[in-house]
Tab-separated table of C-alpha atoms and ligand atoms in Angstrom:
chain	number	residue	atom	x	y	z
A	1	UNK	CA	27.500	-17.664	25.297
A	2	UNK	CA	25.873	-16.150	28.032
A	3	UNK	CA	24.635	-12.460	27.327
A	4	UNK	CA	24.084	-9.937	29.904
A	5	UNK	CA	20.457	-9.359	30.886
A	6	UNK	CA	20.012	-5.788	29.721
A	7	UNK	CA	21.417	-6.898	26.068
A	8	UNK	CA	19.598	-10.169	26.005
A	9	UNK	CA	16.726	-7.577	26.670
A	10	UNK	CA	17.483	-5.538	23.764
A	11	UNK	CA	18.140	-8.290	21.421
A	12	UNK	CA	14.598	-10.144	21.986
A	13	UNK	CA	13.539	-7.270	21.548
A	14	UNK	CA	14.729	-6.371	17.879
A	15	UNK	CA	13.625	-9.915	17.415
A	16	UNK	CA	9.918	-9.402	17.726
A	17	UNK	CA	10.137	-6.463	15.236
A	18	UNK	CA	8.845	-7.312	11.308
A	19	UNK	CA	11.819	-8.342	9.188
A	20	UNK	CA	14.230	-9.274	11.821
A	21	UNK	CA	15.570	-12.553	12.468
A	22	UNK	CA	17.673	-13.982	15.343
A	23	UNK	CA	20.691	-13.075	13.639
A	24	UNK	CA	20.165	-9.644	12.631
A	25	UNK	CA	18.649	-8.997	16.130
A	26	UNK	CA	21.953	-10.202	17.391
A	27	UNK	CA	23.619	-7.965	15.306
A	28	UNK	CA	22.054	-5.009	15.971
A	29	UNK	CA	22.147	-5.676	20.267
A	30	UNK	CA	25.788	-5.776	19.666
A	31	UNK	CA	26.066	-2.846	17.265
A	32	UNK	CA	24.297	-0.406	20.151
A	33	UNK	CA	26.966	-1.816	22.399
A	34	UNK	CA	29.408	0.688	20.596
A	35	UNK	CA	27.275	3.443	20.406
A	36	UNK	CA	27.934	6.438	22.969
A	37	UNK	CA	26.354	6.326	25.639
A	38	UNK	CA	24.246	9.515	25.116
A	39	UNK	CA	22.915	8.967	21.882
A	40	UNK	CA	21.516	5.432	23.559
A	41	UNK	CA	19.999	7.683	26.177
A	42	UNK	CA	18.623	10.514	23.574
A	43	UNK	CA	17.135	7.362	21.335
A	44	UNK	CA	15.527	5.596	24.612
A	45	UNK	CA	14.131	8.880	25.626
A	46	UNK	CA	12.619	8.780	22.184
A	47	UNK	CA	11.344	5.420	21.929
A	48	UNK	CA	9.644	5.839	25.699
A	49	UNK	CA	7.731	9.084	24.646
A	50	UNK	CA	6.600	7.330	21.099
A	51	UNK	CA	3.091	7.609	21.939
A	52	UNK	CA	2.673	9.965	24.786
A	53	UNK	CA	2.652	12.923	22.316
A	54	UNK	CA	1.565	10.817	19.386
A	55	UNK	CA	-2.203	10.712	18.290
A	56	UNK	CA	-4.416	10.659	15.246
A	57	UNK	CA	-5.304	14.159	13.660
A	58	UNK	CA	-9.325	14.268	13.920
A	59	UNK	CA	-9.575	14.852	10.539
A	60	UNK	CA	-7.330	12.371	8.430
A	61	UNK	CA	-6.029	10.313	10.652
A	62	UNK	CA	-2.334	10.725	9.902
A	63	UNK	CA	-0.328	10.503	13.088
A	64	UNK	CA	-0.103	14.077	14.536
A	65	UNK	CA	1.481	15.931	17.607
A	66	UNK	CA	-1.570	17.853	17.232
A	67	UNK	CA	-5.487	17.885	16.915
A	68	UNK	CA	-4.803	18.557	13.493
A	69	UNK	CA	-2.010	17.184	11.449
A	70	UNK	CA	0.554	19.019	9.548
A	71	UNK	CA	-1.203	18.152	6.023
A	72	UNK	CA	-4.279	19.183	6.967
A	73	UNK	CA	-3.297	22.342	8.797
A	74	UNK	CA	-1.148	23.231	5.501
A	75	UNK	CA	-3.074	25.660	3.349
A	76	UNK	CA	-1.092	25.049	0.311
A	77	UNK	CA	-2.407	21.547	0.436
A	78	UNK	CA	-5.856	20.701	-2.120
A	79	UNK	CA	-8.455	20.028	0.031
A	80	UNK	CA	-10.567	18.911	-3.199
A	81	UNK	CA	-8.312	16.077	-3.648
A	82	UNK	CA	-9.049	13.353	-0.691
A	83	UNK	CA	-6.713	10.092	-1.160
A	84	UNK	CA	-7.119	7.434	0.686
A	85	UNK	CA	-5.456	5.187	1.596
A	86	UNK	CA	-4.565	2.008	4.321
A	87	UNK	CA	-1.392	3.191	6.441
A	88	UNK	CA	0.521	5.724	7.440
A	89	UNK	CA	3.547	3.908	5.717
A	90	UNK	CA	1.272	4.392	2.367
A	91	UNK	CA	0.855	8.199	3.033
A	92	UNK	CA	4.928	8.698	3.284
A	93	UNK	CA	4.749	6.746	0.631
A	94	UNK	CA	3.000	9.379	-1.446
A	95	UNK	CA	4.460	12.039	0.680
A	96	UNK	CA	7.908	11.090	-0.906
A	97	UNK	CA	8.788	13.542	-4.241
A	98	UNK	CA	5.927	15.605	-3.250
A	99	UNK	CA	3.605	14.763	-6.433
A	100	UNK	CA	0.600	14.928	-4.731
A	101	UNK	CA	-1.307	17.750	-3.743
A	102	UNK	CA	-4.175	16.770	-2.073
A	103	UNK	CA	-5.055	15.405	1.083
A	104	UNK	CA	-5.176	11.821	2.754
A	105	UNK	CA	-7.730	9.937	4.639
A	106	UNK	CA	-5.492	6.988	6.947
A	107	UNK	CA	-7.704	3.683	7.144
A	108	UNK	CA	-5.597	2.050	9.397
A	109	UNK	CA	-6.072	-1.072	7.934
A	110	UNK	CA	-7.939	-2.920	5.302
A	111	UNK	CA	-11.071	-5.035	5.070
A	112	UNK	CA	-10.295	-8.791	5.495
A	113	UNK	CA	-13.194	-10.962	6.404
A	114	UNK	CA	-10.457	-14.096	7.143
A	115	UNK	CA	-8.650	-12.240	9.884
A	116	UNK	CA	-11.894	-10.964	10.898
A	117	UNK	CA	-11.229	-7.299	9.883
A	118	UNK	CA	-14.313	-5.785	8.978
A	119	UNK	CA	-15.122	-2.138	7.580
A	120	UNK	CA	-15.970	-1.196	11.052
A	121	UNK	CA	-12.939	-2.125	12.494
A	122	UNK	CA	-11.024	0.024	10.165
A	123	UNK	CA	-11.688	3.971	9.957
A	124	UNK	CA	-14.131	3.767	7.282
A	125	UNK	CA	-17.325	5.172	9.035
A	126	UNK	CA	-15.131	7.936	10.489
A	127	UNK	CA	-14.584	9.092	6.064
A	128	UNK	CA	-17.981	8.754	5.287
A	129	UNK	CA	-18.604	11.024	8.149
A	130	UNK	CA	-16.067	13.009	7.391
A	131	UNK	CA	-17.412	13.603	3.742
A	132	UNK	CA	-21.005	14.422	4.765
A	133	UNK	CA	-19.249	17.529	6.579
A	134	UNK	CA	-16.606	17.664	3.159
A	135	UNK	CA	-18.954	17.057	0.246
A	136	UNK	CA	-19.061	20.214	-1.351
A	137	UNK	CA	-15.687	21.398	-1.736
A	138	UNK	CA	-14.601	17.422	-2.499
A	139	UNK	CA	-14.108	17.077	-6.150
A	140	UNK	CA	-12.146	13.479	-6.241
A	141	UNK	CA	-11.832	10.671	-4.019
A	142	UNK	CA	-8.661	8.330	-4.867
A	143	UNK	CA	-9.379	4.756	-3.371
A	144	UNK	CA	-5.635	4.331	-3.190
A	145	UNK	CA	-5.770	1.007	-1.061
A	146	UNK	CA	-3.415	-1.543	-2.275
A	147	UNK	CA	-4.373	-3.407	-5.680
A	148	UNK	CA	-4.493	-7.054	-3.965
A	149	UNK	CA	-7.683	-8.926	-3.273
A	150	UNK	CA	-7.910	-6.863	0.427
A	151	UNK	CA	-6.870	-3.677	-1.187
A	152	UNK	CA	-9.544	-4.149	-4.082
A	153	UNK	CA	-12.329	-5.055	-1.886
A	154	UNK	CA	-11.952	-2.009	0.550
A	155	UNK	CA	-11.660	0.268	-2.286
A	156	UNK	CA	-15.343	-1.504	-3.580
A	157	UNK	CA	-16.894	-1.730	-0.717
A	158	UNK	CA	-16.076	2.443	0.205
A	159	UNK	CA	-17.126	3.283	-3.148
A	160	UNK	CA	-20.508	1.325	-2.755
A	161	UNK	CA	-20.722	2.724	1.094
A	162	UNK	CA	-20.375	6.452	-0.831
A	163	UNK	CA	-23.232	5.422	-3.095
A	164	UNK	CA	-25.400	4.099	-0.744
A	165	UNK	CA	-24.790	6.777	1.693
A	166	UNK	CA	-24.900	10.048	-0.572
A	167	UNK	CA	-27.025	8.952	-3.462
A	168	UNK	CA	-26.905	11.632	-5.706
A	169	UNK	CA	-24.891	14.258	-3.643
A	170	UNK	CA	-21.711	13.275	-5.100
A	171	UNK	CA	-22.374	13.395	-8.562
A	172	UNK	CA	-19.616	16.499	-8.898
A	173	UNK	CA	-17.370	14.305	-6.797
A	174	UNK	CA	-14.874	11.839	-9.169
A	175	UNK	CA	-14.026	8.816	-7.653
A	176	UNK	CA	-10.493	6.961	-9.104
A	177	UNK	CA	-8.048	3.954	-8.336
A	178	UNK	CA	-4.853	4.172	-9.019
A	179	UNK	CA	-3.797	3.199	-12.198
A	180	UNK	CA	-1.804	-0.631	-12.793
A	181	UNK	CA	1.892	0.426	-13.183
A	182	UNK	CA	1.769	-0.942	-9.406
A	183	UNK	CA	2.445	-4.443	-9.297
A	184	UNK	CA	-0.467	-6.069	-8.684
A	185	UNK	CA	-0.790	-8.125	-5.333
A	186	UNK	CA	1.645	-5.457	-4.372
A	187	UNK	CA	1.995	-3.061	-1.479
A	188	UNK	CA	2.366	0.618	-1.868
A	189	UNK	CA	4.521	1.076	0.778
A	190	UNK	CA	7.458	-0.899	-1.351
A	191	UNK	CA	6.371	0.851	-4.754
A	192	UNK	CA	9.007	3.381	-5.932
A	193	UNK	CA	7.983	6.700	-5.749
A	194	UNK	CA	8.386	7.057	-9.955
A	195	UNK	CA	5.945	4.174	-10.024
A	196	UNK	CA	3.314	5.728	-7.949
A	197	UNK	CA	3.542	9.213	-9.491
A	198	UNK	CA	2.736	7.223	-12.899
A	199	UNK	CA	-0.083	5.414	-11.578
A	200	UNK	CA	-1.281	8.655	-9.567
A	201	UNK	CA	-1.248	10.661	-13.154
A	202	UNK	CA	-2.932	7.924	-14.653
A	203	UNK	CA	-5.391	7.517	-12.290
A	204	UNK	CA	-8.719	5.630	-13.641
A	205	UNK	CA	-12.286	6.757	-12.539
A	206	UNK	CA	-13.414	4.031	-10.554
B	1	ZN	ZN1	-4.784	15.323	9.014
């Protein structure tokens, strides 16, 4: 069949995005077909601004309209309590049922030396620095990165990073992993939200 050029446009597109095959791509093209017109226009004008107004709050490095995100500018939020974790996707992840308390610190990634990921290529010098300016009113760090082999390596290699770094400055600070209700070789992200408020309560120091 032979597509018009704006829709063929629109379905490669959905194509290249995670989870989508041809099919569903097709699917969807068609599906926006029947949409009104102004709710394609109010969603375009949405997608084309995505990152003009989008950037990283300076502290955490959650996505933010602002130098500071909304977490971090929230003062019922426990600034003791630093989580970190890889993604944004992890942080909603926590965000969802609102068990935590704390606050996050976004990697943006993981360390993994066979896609040539290293801990500088991730935002791991950006939390040690941010915890030389923190230390004193930090009283846990969660390593919440995933629990597979990437996950369990960042987590070790930030914990031995804090040692190194700090020495015996953090001696009042407790550092944690989640606790294994997760699956392991698992991904947060997917992990429903009654499974991470278990392994959050059962948190093990680390
Ligand atoms: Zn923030």
């Amino acid at each position: 069949m032979n597509i018009p050029k704006d829709l063929q446009k629109t379905i490669d597109f959905f194509e290249k995005l995670p989870g989508i095959g041809p099919k569903t791509a097709k699917r969807l093209g068609f599906y926006l077909l029947r949409m009104p017109q102004q709710e394609l226009e109010e969603i375009s004008k949405h997608i084309s601004q995505l990152k003009i107004n989008l950037m990283y709050c300076k502290r955490c490095f959650h996505l933010s309209e602002t130098e500071l995100c909304s977490i971090c500018q929230d003062t019922q939020r426990d600034n003791s309590v630093v989580a970190v974790v890889e993604d944004v996707l992890d942080l909603l992840s926590f965000e969802t049922g609102h068990h935590y308390q704390g606050v996050y610190h976004v990697l943006h990634g993981r360390i993994d030396p066979l896609n040539y990921i290293g801990p500088d290529d991730i935002y791991i010098p950006q939390f040690i620095h941010r915890i030389k300016k923190e230390k004193n009113k930090i009283q846990e760090i969660i390593l919440a990165t995933n629990p597979n082999t990437e996950g369990e390596a960042t987590a070790m290699y930030i914990k031995k990073q804090l040692t190194d770094t700090f020495d015996g400055e953090l001696n009042h600070v407790k550092i944690t992993r989640l606790a294994y209700g997760l699956p392991i070789g698992g991904d947060l992200e997917y992990a429903d939200y009654m499974t991470l408020k278990r392994s959050l309560e059962g948190r093990k120091d680390f």
